XYZ file of C-alpha atoms in Angstrom:
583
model
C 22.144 1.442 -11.303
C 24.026 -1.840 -11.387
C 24.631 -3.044 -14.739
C 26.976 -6.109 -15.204
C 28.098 -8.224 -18.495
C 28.955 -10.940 -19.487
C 31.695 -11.957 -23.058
C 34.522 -13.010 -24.372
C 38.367 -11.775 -22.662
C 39.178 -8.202 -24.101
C 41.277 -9.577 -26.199
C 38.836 -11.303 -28.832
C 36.452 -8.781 -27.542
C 38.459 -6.291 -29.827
C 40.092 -9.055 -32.653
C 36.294 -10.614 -32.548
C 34.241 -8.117 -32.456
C 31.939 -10.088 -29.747
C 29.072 -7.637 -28.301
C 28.754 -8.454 -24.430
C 25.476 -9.074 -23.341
C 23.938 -7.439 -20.032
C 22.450 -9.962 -17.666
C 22.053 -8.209 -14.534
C 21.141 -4.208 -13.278
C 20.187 -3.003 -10.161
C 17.600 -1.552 -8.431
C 16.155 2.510 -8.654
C 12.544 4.276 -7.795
C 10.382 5.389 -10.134
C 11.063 8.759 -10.859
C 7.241 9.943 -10.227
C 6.098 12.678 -7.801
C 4.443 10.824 -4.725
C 2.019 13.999 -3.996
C 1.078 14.463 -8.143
C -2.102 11.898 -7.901
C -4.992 14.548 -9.107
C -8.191 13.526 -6.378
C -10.855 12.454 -8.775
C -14.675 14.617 -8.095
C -18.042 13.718 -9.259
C -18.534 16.623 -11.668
C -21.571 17.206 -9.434
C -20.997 15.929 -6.200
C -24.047 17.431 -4.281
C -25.823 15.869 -6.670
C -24.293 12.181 -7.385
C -25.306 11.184 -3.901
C -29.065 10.856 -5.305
C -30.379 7.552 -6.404
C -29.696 6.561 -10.017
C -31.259 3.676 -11.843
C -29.963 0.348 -11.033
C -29.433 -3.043 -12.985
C -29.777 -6.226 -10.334
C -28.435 -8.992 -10.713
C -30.037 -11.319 -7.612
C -27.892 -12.894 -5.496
C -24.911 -15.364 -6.608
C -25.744 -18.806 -5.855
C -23.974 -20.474 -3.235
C -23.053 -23.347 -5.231
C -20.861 -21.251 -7.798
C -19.167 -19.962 -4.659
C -18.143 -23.037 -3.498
C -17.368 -24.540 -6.572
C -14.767 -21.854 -6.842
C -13.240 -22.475 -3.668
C -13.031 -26.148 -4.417
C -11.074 -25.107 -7.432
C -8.943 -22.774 -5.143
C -8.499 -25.657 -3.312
C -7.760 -28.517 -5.348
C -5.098 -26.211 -7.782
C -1.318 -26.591 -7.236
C -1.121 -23.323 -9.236
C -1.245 -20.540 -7.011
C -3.246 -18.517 -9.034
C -6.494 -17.322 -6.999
C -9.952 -17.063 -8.247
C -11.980 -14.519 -6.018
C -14.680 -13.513 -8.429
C -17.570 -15.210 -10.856
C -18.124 -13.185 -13.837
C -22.282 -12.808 -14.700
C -23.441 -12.107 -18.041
C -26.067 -9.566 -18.142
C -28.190 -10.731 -20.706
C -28.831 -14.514 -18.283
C -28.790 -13.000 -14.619
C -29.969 -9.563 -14.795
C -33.332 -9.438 -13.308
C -34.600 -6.517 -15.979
C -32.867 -4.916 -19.176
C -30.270 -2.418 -18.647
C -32.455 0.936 -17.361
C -32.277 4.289 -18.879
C -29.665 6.412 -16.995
C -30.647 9.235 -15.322
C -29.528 13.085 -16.888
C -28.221 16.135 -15.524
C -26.600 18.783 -17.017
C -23.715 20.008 -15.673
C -20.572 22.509 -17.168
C -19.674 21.761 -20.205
C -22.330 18.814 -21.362
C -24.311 16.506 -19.083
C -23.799 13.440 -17.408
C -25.615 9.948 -17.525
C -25.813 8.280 -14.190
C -26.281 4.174 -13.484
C -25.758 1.826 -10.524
C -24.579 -1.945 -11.050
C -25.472 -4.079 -8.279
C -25.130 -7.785 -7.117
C -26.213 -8.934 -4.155
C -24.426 -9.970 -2.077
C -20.877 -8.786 -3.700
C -18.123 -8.123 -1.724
C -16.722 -5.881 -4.929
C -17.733 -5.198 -8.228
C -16.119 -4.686 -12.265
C -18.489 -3.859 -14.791
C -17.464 -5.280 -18.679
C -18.730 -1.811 -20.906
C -18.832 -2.073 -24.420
C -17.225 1.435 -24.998
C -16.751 1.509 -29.048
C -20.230 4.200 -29.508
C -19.314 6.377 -26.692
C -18.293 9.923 -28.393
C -14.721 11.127 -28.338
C -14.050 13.704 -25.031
C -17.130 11.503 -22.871
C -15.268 10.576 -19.799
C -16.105 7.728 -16.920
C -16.068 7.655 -13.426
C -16.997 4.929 -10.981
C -17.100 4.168 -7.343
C -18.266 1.916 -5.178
C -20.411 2.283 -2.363
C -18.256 1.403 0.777
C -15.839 3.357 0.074
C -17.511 5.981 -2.195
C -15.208 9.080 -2.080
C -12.376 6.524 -4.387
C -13.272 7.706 -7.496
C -11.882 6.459 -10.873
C -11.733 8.232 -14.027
C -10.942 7.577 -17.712
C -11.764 9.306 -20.798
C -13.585 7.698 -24.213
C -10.691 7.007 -26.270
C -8.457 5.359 -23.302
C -11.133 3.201 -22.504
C -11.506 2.368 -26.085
C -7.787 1.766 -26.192
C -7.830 -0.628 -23.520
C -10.377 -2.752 -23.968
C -9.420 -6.369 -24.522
C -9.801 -8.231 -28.033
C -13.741 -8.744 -27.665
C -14.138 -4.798 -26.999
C -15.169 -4.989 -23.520
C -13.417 -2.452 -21.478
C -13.298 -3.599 -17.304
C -13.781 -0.864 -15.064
C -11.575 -0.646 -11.490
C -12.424 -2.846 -8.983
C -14.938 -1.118 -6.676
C -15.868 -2.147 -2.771
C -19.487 -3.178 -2.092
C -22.623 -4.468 -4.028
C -23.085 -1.726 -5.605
C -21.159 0.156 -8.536
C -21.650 3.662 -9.481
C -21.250 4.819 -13.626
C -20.921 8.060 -14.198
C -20.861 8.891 -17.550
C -19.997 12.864 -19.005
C -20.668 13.556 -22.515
C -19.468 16.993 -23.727
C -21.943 19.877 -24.827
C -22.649 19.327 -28.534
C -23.335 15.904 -28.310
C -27.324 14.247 -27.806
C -26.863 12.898 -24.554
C -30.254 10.951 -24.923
C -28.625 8.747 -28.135
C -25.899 7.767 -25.614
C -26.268 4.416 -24.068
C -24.612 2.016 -21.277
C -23.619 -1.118 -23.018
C -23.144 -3.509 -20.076
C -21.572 -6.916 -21.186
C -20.791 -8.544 -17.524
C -20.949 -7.980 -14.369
C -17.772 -9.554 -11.997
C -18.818 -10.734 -8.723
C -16.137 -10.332 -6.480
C -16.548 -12.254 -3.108
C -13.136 -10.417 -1.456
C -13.478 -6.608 -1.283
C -9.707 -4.282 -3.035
C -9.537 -2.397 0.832
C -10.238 -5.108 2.875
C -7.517 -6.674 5.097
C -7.342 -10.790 5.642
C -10.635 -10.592 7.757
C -12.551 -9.763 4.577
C -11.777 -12.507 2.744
C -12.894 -15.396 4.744
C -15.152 -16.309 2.213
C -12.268 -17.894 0.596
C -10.208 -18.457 3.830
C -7.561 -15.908 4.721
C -4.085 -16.168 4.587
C -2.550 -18.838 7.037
C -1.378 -18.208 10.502
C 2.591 -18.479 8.990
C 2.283 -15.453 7.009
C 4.635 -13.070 7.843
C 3.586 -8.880 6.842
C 6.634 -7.670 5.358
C 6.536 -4.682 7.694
C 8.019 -7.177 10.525
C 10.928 -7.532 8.823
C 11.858 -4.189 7.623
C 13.833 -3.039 10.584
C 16.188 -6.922 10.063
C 16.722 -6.478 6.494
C 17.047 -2.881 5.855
C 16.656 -0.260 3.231
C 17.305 -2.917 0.126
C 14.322 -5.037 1.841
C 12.010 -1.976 1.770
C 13.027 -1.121 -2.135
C 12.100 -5.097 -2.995
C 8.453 -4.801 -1.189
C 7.768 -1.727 -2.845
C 8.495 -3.408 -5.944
C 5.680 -6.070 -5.526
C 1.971 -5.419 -6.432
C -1.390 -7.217 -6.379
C -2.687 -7.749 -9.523
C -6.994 -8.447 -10.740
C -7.513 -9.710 -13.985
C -10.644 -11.432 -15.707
C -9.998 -15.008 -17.175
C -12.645 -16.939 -18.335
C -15.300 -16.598 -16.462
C -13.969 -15.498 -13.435
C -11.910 -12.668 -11.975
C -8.517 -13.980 -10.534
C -5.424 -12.311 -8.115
C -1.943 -12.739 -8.964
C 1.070 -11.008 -7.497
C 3.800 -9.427 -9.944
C 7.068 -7.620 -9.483
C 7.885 -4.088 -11.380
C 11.370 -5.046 -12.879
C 13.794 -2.140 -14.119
C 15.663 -2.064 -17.144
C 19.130 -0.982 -18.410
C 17.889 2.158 -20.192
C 18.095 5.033 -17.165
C 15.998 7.439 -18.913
C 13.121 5.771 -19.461
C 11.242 4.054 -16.531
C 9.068 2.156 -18.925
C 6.692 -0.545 -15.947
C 8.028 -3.779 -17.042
C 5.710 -5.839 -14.817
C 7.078 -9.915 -14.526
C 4.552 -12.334 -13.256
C 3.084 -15.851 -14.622
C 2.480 -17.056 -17.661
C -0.723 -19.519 -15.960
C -1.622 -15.873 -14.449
C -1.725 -13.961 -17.811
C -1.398 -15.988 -20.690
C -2.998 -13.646 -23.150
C -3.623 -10.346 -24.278
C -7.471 -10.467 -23.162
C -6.515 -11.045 -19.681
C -3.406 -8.664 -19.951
C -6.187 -5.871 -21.246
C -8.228 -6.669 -17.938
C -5.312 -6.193 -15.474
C -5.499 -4.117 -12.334
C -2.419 -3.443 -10.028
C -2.865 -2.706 -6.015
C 0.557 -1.306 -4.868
C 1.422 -0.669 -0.969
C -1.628 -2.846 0.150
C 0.661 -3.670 3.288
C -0.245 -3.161 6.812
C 2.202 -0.433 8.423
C 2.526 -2.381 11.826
C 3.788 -5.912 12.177
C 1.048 -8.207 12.897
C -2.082 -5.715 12.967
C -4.630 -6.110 10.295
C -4.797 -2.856 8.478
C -4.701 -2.505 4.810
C -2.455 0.870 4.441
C -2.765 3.379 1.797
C -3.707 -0.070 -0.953
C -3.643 2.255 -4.432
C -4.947 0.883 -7.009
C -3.760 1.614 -11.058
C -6.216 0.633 -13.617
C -6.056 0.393 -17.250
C -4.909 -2.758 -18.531
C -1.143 -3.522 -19.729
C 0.694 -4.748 -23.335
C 1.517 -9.241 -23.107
C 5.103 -8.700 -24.067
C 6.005 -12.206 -23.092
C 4.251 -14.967 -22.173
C 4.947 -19.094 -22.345
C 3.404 -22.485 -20.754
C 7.269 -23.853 -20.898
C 8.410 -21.417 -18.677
C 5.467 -20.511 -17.272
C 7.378 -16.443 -17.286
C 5.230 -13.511 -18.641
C 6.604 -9.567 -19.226
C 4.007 -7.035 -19.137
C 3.705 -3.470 -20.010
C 1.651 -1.645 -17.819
C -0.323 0.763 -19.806
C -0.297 2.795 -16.441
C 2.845 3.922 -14.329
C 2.269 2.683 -10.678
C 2.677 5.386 -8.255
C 5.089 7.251 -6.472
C 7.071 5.450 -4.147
C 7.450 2.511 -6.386
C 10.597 0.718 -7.296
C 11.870 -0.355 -10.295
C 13.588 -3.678 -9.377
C 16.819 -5.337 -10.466
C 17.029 -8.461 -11.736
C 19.846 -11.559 -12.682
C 19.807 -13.739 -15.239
C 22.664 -16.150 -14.401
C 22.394 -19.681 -13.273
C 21.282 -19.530 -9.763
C 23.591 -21.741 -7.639
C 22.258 -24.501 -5.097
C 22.001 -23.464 -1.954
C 21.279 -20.440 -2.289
C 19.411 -17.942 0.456
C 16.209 -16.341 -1.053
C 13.279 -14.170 -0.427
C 9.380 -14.421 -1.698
C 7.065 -11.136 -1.701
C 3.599 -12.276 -2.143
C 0.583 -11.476 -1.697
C -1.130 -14.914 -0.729
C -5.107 -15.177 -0.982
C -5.280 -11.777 -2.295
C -3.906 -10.919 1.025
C -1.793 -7.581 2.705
C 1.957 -8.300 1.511
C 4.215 -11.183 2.779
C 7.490 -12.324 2.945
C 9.080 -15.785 2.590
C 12.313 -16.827 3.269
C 14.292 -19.863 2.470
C 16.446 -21.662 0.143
C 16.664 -22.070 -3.556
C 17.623 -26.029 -3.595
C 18.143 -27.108 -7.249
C 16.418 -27.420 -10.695
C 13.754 -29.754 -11.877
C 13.009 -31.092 -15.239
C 9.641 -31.314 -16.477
C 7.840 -30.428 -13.823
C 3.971 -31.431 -14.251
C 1.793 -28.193 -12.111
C -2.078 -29.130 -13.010
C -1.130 -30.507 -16.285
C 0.888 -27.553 -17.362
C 4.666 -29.119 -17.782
C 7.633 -26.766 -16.828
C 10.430 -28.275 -18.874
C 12.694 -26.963 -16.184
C 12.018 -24.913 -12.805
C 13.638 -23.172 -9.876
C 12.851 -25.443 -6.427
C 12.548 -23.363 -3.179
C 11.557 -24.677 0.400
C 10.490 -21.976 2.962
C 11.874 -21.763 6.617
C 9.736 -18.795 7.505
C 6.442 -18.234 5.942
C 4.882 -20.132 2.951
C 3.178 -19.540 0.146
C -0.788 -19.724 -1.197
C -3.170 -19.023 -3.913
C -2.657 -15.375 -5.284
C 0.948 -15.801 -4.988
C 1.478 -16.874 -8.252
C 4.182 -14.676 -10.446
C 5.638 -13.424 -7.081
C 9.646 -13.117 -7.364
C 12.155 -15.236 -5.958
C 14.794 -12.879 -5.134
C 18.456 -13.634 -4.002
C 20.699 -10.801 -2.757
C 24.142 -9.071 -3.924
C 24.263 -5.472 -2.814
C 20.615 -5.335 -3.123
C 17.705 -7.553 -3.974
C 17.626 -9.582 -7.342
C 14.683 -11.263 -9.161
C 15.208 -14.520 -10.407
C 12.057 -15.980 -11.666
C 8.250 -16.465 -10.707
C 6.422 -18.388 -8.780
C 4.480 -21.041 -10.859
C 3.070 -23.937 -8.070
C 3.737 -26.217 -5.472
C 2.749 -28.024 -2.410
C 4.378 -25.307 0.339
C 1.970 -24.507 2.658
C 1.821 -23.522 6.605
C 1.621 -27.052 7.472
C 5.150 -27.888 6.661
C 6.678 -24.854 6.421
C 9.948 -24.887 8.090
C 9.736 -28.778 7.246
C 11.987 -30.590 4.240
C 11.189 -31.218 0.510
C 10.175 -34.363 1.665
C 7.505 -33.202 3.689
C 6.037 -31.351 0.775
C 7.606 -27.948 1.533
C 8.365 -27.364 -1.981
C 7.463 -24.591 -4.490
C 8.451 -24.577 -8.098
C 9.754 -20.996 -9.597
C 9.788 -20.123 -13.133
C 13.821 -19.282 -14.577
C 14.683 -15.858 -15.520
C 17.953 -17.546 -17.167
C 15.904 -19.901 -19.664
C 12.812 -16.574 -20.321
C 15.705 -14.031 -20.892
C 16.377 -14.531 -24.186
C 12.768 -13.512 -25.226
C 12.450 -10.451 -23.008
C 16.198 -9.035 -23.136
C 15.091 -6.914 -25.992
C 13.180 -5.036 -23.855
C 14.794 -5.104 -20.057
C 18.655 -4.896 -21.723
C 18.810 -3.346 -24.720
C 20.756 -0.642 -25.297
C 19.282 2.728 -25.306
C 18.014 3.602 -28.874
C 16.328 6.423 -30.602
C 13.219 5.269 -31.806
C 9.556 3.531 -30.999
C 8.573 1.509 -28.702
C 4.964 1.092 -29.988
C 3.460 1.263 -33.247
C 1.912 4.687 -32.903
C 0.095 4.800 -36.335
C -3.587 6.005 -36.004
C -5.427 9.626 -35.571
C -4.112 11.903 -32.996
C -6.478 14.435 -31.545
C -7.142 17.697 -29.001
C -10.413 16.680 -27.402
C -11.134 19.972 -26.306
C -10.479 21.433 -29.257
C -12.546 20.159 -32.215
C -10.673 21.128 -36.114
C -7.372 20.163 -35.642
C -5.553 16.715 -35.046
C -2.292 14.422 -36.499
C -2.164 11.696 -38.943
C 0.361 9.475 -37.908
C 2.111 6.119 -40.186
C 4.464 4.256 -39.345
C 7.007 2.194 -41.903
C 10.185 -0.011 -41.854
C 13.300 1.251 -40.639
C 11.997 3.327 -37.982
C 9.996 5.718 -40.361
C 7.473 8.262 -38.883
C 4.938 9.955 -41.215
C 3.234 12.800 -39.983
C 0.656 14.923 -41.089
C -0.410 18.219 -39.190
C -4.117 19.630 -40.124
C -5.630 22.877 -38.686
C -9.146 23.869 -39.865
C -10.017 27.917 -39.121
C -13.321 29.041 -37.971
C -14.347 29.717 -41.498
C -13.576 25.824 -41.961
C -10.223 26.619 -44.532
C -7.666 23.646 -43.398
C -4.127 24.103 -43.677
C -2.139 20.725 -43.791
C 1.181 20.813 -42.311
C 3.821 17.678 -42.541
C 6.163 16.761 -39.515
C 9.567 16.555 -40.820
C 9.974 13.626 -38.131
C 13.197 11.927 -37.108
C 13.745 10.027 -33.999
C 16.051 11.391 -31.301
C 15.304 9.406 -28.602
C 13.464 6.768 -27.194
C 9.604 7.133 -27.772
C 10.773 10.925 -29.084
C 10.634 12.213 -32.496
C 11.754 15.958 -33.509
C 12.029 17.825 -36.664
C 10.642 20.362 -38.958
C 7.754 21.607 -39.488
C 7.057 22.142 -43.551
C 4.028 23.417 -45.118
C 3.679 22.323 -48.981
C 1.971 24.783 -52.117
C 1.344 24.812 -55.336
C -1.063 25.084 -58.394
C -4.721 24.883 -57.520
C -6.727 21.432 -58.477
C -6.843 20.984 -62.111
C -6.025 18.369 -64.961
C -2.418 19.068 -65.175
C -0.169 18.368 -62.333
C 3.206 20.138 -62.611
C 5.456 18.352 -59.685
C 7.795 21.201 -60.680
C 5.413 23.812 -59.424
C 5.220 22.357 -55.697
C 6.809 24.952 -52.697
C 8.309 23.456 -49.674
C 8.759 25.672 -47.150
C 9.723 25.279 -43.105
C 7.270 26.875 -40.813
C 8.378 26.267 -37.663
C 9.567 23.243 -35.592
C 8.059 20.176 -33.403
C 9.042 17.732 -30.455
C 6.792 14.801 -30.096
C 6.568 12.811 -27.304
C 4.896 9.308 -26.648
C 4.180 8.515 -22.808
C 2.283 5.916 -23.496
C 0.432 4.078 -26.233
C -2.573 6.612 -26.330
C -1.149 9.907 -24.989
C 1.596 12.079 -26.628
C 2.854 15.759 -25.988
C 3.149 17.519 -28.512
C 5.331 20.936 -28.517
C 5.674 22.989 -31.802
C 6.714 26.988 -32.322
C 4.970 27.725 -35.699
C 4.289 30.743 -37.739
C 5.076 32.463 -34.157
C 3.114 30.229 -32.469
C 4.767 28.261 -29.139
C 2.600 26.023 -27.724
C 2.369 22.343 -25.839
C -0.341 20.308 -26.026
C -1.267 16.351 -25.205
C -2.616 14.310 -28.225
C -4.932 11.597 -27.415
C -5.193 8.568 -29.636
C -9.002 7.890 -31.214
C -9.559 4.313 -31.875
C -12.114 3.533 -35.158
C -14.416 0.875 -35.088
């Protein structure tokens, strides 16, 4: 990994005492097993093929369809509406049905289809906060019905946005399949499908271009990045592979963006910084609803065929986000998959002319590439009434860009491929490409220099022992009902823990984690069990026991899921903590 800085000489470096600051890294992949993905099953499969209930929604009216595409076509954002969210309670032709129930291992599942006419995809907005700790969803849709997604109560609790409505993945068809387990224990009957919305989507997640001439396809200049792998080489491939397609509900509609996965100076950690636009996600409700589609490329240049397109669900952290810049930072709450790349990135004034690359996905199309020149700065740049107070200018020689390739990178090279900032609008289309400024082949790219300062804390700072996230809450076993951790966290980096266990006869013994941090997202320490006098009117503080039991390595790999390892009273064991949210 690249990593260069920028300070004083050495000499007041030492008599000063000036700290250099990093404002460049390089490139690496994503350190994640491209064969791990676990195939997701129906818990019953020769069973989930039957018909299930179904809540309609009729047909979307062709005048909110065009009215969309008038706004896709009037916007010099190149953001990209392709769906029209429907509230249940207006357009569904009944009340939500009773699900059907089947018992299977374990518990039983509740089974409901979603449908609207008409749909070329579907998300369903669940209200998730009743659903019982260790129920689990899974959805598909009905093209492409063997893509099943999963995720379990308290993630989906987790991850809903501020309003409590948690989006499920984005599923081909009209039709959406829920699928919901509830564990053995638990009255199945009491449990209930709270269905908010229903997104219409009128462009399908496999689909190549040819699917989405309901909205027009990508223009006839578009170049699929596989054309010009074998010209530009290995650092090329690492740059596409660093692009995704990203879904996300605004308003009342469900928009495509394109983002870049952006590394950071902090080897050991890998955490999916995700840089994209601030008109794309400006908030954390549409941060919560975000979607990523990684390798949706076709594998032969100039042949429509969407390639292995997999898509990671479940919502990311707004890290940064701001109109002036129009630059947002991301945490995805999911890593993408193998094969990935983490990309570098350059802060430093960007010099005029200088040779760049774009890796879009226009119109929520199969992957792209640009190429031009970065041809100087603008001031106060007006993009649908949202002013940039200053902005990257690129013109394209090859290629263009469209709707849904807002956020996309502009990327200069030096020993490999470099963000620089994100696309926020323009007037570049097919029609002049290859043409001058004048001619209106002109885009206008967000600055990494100018949005730096707000983000640096997280893509180069130094690597420190400690949190990332505020982890306090209730940390629990699923499958294993009695037992759990307390977790609160303080000032100064200060972890309180506290370990319960209840027995079979239901005796508890509490157990505090001695926790200090030693490393990033890592805590370690002792494992101390306190006694004294039973419960009385007296308290002697003299009288309490400390005594170490054992010892404990938590880790945090994301905001909801933690391993912990402990060897206690003879006990060595590893097990993953889920976080329960409380409504």
């Amino acid at each position: 990994m690249i990593v260069r800085t920028t300070g004083a000489v050495l000499a007041c470096l030492i008599a000063c005492n000036v700290h250099a600051q990093v404002t460049e890294t390089g490139s690496e992949p994503l350190r994640i097993d491209a064969t791990a993905a676990k195939r997701v099953e129906w818990r019953d499969a020769a069973k989930a093929a039957a018909e299930a209930p179904t809540l309609a929604l009729p047909a979307l009216a062709h005048e909110r369809i065009e009215a969309m595409q008038r706004r896709n076509s009037e916007s010099r954002h190149r953001r990209f509406q392709i769906g029209v969210v429907r509230a249940v309670a207006s357009e569904a032709v009944s009340d939500v049905p009773k699900p059907t129930l089947q018992a299977v291992a374990d518990g039983t599942v509740l089974r409901l289809d979603v449908a609207s006419a008409g749909a070329a995809a579907l998300r369903v907005g669940l209200r998730v906060d009743a659903w019982p700790d260790g129920a689990e969803l899974r959805v598909a849709g009905t093209v492409f019905g063997d893509t099943i997604y999963a995720v379990d109560a308290a993630t989906a609790r987790n991850q809903a946005d501020p309003q409590g409505v948690y989006w499920t993945a984005v599923t081909d068809g009209e039709r959406q399949r829920l699928e919901l387990f509830v564990p053995a224990g638990i009255d199945a009957s009491r449990v209930r499908f709270s269905i908010d919305s229903v997104s219409h989507l009128v462009v399908g997640p496999q689909g190549s271009s040819g699917d989405a001439k309901a909205l027009g396809d990508s223009g006839a200049c578009e170049i699929d990045v596989v054309c010009r792998t074998g010209t530009l080489g290995q650092n090329f491939v690492d740059l596409k592979n660093s692009v995704a397609r990203l879904v996300f509900q605004s308003g009342g509609g469900t928009y495509t963006c394109t983002g870049t996965l952006l590394n950071d100076t902090v080897a050991a950690t890998q955490i999916p910084w995700f840089y994209t636009a601030h008109h794309c996600i400006g908030n954390q409700t549409e941060a919560s609803t975000v979607t990523t589609f990684w390798n949706f490329e076709t594998p032969t240049c100039n042949v429509d065929n969407a390639g292995p397109n997999i898509q990671v669900q479940g919502g990311s952290q707004l890290m940064y986000s701001q109109a002036s810049t129009d630059g947002a930072l991301l945490r995805l709450n999911n890593s993408p998959p193998g094969g990935a790349v983490l990309l570098g990135w350059n802060a430093g004034s960007l010099p005029t002319p200088t040779s760049i690359i774009g890796v879009h996905h226009p119109r929520g199309d199969i992957k792209k590439v640009s190429i031009g020149t970065h041809s100087g700065v603008s001031s106060n740049v007006d993009i649908d009434g949202q002013i940039l107070s200053s902005a990257l200018r690129a013109s394209w020689a090859e290629g263009t860009t469209e709707g849904g390739s807002s956020g996309s990178g502009l990327f200069t090279f030096n020993g490999g491929y470099q963000l620089r900032g994100g696309l926020a609008g323009g007037t570049a289309g097919c029609s002049n490409s290859g043409g001058s400024e004048a001619s209106g082949n002109r885009d206008f790219y967000s600055r990494l220099e100018l949005v730096f300062p707000s983000i640096s804390q997280y893509i180069a700072g130094a690597a420190q022992n400690g949190p990332t996230r505020d982890y306090t809450g209730q940390w629990d076993l699923p499958s294993e009902a009695g037992r759990g951790v307390s977790m609160f966290a303080f000032g100064q980096n200060i972890l309180f823990a506290l370990w319960f266990v209840y027995d079979n006869q239901g005796r508890a013994s509490w157990y505090q984690l001695d926790a200090q941090w030693t490393g990033p997202d890592v805590a370690s320490g002792r494992v101390v069990r306190w006694t004294g006098t039973p419960w009385g009117p007296t308290y002697n503080p003299g009288d309490r026991v400390l005594t170490q039991t054992g010892t404990f390595t938590l880790t945090f790999v994301s905001a909801t899921q933690a391993t912990f390892a402990y060897n206690v009273d003879g006990v060595n064991r590893t097990i993953t903590l889920t976080k329960a949210v409380v409504n």
